[in-house]
Tab-separated table of C-alpha atoms in Angstrom:
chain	number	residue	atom	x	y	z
A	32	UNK	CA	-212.036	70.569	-15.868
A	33	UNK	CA	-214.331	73.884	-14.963
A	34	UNK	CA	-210.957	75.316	-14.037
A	35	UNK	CA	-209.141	74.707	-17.572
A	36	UNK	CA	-212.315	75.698	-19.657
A	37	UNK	CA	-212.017	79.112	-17.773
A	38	UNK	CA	-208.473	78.952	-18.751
A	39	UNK	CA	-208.828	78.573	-22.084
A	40	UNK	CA	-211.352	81.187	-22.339
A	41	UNK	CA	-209.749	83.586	-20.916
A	42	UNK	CA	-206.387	83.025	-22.857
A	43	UNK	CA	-208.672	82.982	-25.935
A	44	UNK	CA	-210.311	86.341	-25.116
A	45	UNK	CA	-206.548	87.935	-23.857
A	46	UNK	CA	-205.156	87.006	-27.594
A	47	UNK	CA	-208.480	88.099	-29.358
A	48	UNK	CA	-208.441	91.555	-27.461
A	49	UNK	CA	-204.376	92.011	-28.061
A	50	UNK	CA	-205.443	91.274	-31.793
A	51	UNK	CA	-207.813	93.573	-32.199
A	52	UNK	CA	-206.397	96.593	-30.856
A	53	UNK	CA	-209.569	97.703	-29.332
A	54	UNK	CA	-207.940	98.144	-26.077
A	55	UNK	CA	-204.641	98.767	-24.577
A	56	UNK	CA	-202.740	95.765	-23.372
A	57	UNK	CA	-202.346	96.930	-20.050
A	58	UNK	CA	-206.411	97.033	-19.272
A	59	UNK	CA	-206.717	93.673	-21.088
A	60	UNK	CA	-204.239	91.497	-19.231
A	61	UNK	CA	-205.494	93.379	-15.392
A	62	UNK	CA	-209.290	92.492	-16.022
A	63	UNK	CA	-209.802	89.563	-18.110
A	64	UNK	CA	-207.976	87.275	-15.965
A	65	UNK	CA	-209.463	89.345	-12.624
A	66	UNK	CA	-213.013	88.394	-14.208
A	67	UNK	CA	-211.715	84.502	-14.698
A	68	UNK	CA	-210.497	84.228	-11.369
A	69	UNK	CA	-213.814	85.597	-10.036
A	70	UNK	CA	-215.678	83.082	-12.545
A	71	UNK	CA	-213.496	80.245	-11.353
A	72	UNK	CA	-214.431	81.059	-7.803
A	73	UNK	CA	-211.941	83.168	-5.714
A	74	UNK	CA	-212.920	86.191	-3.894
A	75	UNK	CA	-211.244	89.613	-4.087
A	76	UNK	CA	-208.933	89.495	-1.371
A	77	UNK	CA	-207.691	86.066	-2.836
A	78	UNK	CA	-207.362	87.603	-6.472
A	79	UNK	CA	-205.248	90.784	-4.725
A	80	UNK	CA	-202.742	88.602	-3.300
A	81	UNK	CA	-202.412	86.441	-6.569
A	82	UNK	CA	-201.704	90.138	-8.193
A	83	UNK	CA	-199.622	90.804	-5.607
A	84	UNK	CA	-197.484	87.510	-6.108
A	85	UNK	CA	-197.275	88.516	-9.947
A	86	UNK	CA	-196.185	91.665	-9.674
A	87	UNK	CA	-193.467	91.344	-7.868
A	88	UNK	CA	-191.604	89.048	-10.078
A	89	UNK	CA	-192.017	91.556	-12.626
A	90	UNK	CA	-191.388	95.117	-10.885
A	91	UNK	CA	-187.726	94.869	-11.392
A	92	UNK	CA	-187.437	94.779	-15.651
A	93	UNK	CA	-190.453	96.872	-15.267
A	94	UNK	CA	-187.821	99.534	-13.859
A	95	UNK	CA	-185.199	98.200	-16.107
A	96	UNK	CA	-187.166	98.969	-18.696
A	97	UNK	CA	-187.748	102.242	-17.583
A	98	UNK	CA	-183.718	103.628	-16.895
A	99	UNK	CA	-182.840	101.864	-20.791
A	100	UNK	CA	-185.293	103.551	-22.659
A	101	UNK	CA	-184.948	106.420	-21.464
A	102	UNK	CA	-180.875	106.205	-21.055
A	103	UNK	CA	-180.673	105.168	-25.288
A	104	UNK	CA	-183.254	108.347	-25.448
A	105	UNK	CA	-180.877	110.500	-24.369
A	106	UNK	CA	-178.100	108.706	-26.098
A	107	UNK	CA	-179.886	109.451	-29.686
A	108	UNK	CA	-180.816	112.995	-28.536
A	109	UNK	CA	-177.210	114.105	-27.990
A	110	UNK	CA	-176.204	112.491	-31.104
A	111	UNK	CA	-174.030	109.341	-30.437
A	112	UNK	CA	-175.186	106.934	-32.898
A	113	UNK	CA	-175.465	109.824	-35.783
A	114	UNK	CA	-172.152	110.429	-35.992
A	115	UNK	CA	-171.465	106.525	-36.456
A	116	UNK	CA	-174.100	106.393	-38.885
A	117	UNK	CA	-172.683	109.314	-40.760
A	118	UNK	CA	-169.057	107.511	-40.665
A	119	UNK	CA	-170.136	104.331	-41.909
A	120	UNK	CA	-171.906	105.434	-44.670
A	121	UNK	CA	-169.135	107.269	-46.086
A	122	UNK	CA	-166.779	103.944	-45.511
A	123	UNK	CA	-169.304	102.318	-47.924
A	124	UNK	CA	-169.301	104.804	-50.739
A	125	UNK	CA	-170.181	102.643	-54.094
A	126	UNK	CA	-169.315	99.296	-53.498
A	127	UNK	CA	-173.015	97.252	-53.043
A	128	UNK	CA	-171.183	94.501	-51.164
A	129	UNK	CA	-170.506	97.387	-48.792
A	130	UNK	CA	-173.535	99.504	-48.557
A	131	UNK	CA	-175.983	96.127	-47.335
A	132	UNK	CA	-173.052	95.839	-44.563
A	133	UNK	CA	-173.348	98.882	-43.453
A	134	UNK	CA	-176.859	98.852	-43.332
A	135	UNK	CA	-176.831	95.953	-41.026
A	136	UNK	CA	-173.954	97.031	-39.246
A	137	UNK	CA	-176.216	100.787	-38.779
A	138	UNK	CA	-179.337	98.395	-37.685
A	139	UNK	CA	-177.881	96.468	-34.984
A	140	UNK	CA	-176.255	99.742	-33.654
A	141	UNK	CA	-179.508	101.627	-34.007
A	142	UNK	CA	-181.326	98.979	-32.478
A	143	UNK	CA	-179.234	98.664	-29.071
A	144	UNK	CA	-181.758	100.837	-27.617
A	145	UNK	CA	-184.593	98.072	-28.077
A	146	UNK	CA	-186.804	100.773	-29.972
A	147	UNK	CA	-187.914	99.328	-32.935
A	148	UNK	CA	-189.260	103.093	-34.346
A	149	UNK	CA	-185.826	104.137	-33.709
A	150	UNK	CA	-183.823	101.993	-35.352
A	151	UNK	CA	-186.245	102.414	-38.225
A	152	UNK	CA	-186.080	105.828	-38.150
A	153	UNK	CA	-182.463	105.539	-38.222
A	154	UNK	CA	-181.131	103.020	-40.744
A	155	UNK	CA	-183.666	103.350	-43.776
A	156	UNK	CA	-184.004	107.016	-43.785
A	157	UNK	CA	-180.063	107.359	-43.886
A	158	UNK	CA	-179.958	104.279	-46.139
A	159	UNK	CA	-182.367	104.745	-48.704
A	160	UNK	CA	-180.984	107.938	-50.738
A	161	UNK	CA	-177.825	105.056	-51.255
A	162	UNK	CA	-180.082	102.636	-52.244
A	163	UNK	CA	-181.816	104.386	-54.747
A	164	UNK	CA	-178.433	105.538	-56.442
A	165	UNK	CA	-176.966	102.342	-56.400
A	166	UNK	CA	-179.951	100.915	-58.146
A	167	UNK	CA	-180.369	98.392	-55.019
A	168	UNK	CA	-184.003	96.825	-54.259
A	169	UNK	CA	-185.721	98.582	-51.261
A	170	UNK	CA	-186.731	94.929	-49.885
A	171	UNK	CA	-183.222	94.620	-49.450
A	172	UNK	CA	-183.345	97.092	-46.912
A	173	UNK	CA	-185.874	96.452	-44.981
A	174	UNK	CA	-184.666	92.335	-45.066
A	175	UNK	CA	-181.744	94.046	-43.461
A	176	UNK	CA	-183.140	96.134	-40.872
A	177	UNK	CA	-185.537	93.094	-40.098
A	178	UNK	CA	-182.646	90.856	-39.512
A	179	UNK	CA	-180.966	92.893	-37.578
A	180	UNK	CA	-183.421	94.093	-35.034
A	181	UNK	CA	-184.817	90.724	-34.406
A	182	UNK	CA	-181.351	89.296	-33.434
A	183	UNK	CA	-180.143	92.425	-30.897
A	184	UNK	CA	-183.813	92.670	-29.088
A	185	UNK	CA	-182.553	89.548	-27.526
A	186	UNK	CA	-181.207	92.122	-25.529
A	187	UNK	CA	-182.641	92.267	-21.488
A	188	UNK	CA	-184.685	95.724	-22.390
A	189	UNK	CA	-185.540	94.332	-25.935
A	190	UNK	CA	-189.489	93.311	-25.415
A	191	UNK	CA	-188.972	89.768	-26.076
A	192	UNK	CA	-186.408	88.384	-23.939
A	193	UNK	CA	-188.351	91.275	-20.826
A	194	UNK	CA	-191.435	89.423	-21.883
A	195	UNK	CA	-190.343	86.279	-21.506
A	196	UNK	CA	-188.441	86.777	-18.225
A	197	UNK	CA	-191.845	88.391	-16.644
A	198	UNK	CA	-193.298	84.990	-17.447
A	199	UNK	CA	-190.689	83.034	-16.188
A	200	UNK	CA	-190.610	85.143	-12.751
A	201	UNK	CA	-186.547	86.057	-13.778
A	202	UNK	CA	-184.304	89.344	-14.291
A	203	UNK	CA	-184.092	89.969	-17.539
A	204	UNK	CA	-180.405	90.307	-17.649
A	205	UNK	CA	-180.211	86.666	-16.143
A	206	UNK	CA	-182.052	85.199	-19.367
A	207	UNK	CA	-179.710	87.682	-21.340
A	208	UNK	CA	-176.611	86.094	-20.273
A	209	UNK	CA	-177.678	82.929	-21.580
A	210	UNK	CA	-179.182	83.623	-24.781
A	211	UNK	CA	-175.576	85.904	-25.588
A	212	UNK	CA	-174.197	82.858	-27.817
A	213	UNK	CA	-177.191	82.634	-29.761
A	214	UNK	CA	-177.262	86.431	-30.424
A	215	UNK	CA	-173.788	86.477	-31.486
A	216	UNK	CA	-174.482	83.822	-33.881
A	217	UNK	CA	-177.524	86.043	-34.900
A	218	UNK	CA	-175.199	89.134	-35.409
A	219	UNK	CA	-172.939	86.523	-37.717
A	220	UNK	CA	-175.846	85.126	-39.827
A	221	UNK	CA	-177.066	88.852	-40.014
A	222	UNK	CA	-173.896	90.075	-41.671
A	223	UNK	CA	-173.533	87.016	-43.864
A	224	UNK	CA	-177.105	87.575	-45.094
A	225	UNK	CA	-176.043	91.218	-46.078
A	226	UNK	CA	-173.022	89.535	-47.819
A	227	UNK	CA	-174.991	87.202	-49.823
A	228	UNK	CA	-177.972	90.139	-50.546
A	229	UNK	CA	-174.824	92.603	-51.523
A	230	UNK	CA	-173.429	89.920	-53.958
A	231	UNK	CA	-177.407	89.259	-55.450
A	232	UNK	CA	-177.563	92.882	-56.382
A	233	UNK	CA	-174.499	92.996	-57.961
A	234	UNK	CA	-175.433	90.366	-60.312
A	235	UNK	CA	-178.675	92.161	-60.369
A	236	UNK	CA	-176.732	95.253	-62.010
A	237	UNK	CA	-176.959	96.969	-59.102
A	238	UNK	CA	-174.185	99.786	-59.013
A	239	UNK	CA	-173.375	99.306	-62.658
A	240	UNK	CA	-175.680	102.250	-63.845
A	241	UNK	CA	-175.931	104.491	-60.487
A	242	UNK	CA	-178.110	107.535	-61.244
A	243	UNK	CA	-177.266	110.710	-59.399
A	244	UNK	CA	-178.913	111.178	-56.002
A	245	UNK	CA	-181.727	112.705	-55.264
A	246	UNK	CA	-181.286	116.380	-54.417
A	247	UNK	CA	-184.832	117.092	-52.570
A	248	UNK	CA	-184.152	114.143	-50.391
A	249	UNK	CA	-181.101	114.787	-49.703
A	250	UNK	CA	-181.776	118.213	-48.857
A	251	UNK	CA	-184.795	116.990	-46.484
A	252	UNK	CA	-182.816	114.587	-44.972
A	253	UNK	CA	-179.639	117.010	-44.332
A	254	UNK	CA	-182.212	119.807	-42.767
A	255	UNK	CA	-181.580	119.172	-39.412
A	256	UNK	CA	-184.644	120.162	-36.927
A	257	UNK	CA	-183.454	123.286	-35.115
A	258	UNK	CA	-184.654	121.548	-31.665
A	259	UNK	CA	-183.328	118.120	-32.296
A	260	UNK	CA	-179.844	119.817	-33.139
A	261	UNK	CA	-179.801	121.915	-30.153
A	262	UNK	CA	-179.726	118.720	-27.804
A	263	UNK	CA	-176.936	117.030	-29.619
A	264	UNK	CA	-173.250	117.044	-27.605
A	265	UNK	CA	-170.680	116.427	-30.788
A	266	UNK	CA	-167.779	117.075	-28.015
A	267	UNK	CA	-168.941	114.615	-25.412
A	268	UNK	CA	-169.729	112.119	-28.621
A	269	UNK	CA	-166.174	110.342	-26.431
A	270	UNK	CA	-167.676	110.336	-23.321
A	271	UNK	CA	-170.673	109.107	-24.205
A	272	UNK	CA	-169.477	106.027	-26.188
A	273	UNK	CA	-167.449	105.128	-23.428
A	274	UNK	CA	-170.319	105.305	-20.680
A	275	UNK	CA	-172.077	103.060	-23.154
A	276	UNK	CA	-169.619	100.543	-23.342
A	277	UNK	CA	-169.364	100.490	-19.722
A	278	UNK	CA	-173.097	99.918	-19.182
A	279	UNK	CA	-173.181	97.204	-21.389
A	280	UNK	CA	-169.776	95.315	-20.005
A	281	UNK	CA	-171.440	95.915	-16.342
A	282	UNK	CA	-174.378	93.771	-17.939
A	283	UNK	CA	-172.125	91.103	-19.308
A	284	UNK	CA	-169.992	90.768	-16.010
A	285	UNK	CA	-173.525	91.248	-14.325
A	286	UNK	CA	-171.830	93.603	-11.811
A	287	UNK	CA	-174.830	94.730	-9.804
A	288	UNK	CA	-178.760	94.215	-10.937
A	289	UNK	CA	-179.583	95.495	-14.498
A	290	UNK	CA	-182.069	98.280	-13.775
A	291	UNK	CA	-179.397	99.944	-11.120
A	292	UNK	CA	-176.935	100.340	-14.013
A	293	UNK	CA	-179.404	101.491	-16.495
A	294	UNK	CA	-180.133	104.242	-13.088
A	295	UNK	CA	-176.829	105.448	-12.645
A	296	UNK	CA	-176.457	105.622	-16.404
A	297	UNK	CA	-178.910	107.784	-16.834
A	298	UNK	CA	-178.302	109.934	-13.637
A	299	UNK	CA	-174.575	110.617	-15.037
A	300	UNK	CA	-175.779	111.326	-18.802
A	301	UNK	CA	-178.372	113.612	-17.805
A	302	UNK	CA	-175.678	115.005	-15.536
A	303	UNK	CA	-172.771	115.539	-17.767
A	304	UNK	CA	-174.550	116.554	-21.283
A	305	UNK	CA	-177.573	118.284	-19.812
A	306	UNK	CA	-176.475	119.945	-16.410
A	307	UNK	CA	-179.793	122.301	-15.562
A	308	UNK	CA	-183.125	121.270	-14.224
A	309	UNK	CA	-185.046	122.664	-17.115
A	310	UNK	CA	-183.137	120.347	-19.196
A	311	UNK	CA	-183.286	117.214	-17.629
A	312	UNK	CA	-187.357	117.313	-16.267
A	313	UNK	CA	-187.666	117.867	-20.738
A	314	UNK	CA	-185.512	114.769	-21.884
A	315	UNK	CA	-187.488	112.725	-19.153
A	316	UNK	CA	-190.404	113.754	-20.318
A	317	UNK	CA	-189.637	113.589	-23.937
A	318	UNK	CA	-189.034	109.623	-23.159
A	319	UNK	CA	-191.543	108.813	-20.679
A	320	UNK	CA	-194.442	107.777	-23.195
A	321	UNK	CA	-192.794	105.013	-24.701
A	322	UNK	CA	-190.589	104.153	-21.373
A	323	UNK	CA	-193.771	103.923	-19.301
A	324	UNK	CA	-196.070	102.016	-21.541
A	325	UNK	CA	-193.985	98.995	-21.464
A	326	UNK	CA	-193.249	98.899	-17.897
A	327	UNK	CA	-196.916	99.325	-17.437
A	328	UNK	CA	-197.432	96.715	-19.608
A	329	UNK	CA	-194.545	94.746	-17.811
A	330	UNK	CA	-196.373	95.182	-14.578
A	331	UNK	CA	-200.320	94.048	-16.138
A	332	UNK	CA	-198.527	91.236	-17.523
A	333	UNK	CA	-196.898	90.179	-14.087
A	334	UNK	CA	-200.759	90.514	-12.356
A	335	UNK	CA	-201.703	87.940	-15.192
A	336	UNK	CA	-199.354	85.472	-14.410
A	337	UNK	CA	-199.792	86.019	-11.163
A	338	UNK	CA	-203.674	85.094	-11.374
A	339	UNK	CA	-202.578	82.176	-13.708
A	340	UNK	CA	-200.415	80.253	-11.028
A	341	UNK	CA	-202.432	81.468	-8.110
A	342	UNK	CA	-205.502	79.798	-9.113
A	343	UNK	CA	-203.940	76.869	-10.780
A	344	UNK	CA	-205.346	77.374	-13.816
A	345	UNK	CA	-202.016	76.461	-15.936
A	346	UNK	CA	-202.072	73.629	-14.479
A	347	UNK	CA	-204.981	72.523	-15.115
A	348	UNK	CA	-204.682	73.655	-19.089
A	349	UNK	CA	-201.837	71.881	-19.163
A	350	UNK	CA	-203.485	68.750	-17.988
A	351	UNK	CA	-206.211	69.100	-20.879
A	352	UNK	CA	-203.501	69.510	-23.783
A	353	UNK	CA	-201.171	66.701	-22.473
A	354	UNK	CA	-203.989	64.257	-22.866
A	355	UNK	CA	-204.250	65.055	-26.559
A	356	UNK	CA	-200.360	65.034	-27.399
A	357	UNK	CA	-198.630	62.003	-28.118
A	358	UNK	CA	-195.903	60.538	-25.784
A	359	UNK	CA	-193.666	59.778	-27.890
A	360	UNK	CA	-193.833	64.088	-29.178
A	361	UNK	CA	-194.449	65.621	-25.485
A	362	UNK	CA	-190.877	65.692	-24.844
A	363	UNK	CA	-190.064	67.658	-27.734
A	364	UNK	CA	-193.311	70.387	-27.591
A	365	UNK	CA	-190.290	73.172	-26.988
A	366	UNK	CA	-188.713	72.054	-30.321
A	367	UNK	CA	-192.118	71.998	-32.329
A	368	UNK	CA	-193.151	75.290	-31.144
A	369	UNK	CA	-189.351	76.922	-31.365
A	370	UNK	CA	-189.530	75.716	-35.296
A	371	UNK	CA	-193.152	77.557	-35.633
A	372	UNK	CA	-192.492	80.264	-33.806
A	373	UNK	CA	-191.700	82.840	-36.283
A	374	UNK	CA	-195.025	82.384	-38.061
A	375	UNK	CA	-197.265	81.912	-35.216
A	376	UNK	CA	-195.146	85.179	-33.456
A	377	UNK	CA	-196.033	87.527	-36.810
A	378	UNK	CA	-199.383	86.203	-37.009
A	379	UNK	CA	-200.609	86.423	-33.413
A	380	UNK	CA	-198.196	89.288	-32.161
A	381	UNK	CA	-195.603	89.845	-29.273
A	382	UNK	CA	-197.872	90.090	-25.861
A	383	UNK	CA	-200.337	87.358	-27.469
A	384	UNK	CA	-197.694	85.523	-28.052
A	385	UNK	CA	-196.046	85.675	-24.767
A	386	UNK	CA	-198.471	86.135	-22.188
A	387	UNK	CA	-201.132	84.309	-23.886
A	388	UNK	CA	-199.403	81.156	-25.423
A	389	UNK	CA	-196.083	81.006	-23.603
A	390	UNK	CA	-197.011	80.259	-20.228
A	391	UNK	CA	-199.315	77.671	-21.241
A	392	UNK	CA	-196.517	75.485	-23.282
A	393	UNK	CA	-194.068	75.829	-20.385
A	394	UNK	CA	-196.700	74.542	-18.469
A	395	UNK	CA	-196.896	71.424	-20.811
A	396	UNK	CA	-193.439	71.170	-21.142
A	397	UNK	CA	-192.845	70.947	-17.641
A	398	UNK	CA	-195.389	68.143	-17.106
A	399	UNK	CA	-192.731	66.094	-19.605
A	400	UNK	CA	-189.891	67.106	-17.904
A	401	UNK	CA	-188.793	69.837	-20.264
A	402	UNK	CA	-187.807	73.031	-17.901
A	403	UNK	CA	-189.149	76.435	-18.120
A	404	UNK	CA	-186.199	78.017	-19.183
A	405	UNK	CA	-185.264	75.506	-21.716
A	406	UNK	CA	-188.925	76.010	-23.847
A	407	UNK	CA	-188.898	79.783	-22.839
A	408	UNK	CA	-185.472	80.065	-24.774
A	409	UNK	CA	-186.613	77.834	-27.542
A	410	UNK	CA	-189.688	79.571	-28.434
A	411	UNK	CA	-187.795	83.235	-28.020
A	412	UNK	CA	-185.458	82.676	-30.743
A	413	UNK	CA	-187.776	82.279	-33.086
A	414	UNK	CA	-190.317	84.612	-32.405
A	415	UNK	CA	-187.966	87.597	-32.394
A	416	UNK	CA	-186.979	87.561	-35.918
A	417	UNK	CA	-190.850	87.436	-37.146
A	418	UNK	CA	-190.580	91.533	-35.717
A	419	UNK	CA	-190.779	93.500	-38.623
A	420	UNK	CA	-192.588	91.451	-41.233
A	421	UNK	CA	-195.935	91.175	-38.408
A	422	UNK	CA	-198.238	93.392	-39.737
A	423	UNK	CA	-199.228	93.775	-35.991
A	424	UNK	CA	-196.093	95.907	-35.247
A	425	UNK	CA	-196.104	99.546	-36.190
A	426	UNK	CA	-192.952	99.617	-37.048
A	427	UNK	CA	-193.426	97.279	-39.882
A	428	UNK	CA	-195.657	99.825	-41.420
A	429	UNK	CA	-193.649	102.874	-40.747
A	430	UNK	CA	-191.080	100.857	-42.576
A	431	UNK	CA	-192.578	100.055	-45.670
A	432	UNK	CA	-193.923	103.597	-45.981
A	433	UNK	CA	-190.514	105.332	-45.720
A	434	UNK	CA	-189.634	103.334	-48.869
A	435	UNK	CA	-193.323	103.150	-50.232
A	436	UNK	CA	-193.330	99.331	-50.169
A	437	UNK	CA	-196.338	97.221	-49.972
A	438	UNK	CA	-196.116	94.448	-47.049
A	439	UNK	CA	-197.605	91.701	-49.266
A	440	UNK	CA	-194.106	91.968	-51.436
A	441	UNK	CA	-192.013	92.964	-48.312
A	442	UNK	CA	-193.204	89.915	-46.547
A	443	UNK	CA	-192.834	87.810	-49.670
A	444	UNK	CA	-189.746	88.669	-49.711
A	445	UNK	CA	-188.213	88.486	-46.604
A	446	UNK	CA	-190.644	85.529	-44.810
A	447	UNK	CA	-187.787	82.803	-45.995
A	448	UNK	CA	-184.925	84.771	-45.173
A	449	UNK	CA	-186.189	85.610	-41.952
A	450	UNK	CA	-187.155	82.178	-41.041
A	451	UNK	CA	-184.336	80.548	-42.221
A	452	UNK	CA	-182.408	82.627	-39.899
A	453	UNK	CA	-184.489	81.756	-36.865
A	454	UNK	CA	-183.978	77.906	-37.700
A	455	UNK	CA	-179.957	78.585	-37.874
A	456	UNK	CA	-180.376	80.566	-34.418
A	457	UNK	CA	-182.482	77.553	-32.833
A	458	UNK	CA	-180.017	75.424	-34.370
A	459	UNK	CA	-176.929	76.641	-32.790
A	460	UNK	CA	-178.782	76.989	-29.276
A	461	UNK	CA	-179.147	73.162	-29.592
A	462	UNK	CA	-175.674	72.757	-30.750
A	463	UNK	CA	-174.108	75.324	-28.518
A	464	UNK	CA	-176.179	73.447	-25.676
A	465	UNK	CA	-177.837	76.579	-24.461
A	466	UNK	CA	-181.321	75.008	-24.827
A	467	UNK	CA	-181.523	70.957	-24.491
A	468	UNK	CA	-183.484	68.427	-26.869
């Protein structure tokens, strides 16, 4: 019992520090379990190996994560997905029905490198000018780029599915794999949501009275940065869409480990579009903040579990909370929290979520005979598409400032979209049998 109040306490304090923001993730989830497992009784030497243990179920998505950042870096600094953007947006011109396609179709593009600035940086600046013409609602927009981020970071170097991987001692690309059917049903809904918001603005009298665009945006937008312009490759656009595909089939057909493609992806961009030294120390360094944070984060988070099972103190929280659920609902704790998880996810946050509440359900679950995987999966699905309406993420706020929303009205509006979504995507796991009752 001594063992589980630790536990909770220290889970308690983990998702109250992660809350707060007082202090970076990485420092939270290496000493607050350190000073449980010293509480609970275990020496040093003990506590090292339990770190140990951890980390090394999570050193290889740490590297994964890494090669991909830094790899779709590179791929937005020589201009691949600009050019698509620019293309698509012309294809949509004025029809409304059109313009919230593309804008989905531009999300789940931008978003393929797992960066949620990025792909808001991407769709709504590019969209909004549009939007504004064509008389169409803002919220719109930002429903859109919601939907469509939350479905593609299913992806193995999107945070969720990495996050919940680390916990569940996998590779990333191995939980990947399995969750693919769900995300192309999440890519379907996604574009029939943007069908069904293209055919509400119409009625709205969107597009009826477009007023002309406006010139000072447009202007800003078109002013290219002299820097940014001078590391973009328009003649390799070819070669670099093709090197993309072929990462991402190598993933699919799971050639060789995840984090070596995303290595020799990067080695033969950096090679081919930027051939001198100078060049490619810069575009590694340009990415390394945001590639580095979440390995490091990957790696604090691995120590954490690893202090978790080392000491048993899962087990013994899981012992506590199955004497307080009933029977007859302990087989189905996967399916309660994979309903709930897109509010408790943008209330309490992605690492809270995952490294603070995860483990312990699985835990639970696995005491009634429900596997790892199969509550892991269940409680992904819904969290991801609570991303951009959690006033935790900065994204979310970077977002409603580019279109000078508040979030009370952008959550207000998007909330039941959003979680209707995640109950279609939890519905077709069960139906599709990727995750069992």
């Amino acid at each position: 019992m001594y063992l589980a109040i630790i536990g909770f306490a220290m889970v308690a304090v983990i998702v109250a520090l992660l809350l707060k923001g007082k202090m970076s993730p990485i420092v939270v989830l290496i000493t607050i379990p350190t000073i449980a497992a010293l509480l609970a009784g275990f020496g040093i030497s003990d506590i090292g190996k339990f770190i140990v243990d951890g980390v090394k179920t999570t050193q290889n998505n740490a590297v994964l994560f890494i090669f991909s950042i830094t790899y779709f870096g590179i791929m937005t600094d020589v201009g691949l997905f600009d050019i698509l953007v620019g293309k698509l947006v012309k294809k949509a011109g004025n029809n409304v029905i059109a313009i919230t396609v593309v804008t989905a179709i531009i999300a789940i593009m931008a978003h393929l490198d797992g960066s949620t600035a990025c792909t808001v940086l991407i769709t709504i600046p590019s969209m909004y000018p549009i939007y504004k013409r064509m008389n169409i609602r803002p919220y719109v927009l930002l429903l859109l780029t919601a939907s469509a981020m939350g479905v593609m970071n299913l992806l193995p170097w999107g945070g969720p599915t990495a996050r919940a991987a680390t916990v569940l001692g996998m590779d990333a690309n191995d939980l990947w794999l399995k969750l693919i059917p769900i995300q192309i049903v999440g890519v379907v809904v996604t574009l029939t949501l943007a069908v069904i918001m293209g055919i509400i603005e119409k009625k709205r009298g969107a597009g009826l009275n477009a007023g002309s665009s406006d010139t000072v945006e447009t202007a800003a937008a078109a002013e290219a940065d002299k820097k940014a312009e001078e590391l973009k490759r328009p003649k390799l656009l070819w070669f670099n869409g093709l090197l993309t595909i072929g990462i991402i089939v190598s993933l699919v057909l799971n050639v060789v480990s995840s984090y070596v493609v995303f290595m020799m992806g990067t080695c033969i961009a950096l090679i081919v579009n930027y051939p001198s030294l100078k060049a490619q120390d810069a575009r590694f360094k340009a990415h390394a903040a945001s590639a580095l944070s979440i390995a490091t984060t990957m790696l604090a988070a691995g120590a954490m579990v690893g202090v978790m099972e080392g000491t048993d103190m899962l087990s013994a929280m899981a012992n506590v909370l199955i004497s307080f659920i009933p029977e007859a609902l302990g087989q189905y704790i996967h399916v309660i929290f994979g309903i709930f998880a897109l509010p408790m996810g943008m209330m309490i946050g992605t690492d809270a979520y995952f490294y603070g509440i995860m483990p312990l359900i699985i835990e639970v679950g696995t005491k009634y005979g429900v596997t790892a995987l199969n509550t892991a999966m269940t409680m992904i699905i819904g969290k991801n598409v609570a991303l951009m309406i959690s006033p935790l993420v900065p994204a979310t706020f970077l977002a409603i400032g580019l279109v000078d929303v508040e979030l009370k009205d952008h959550i207000r509006f998007s909330f039941k979209w959003l979680f209707g979504i995640s109950l279609v995507m939890l519905l077709a796991g069960f139906l599709l049998g990727v995750i069992q009752l």
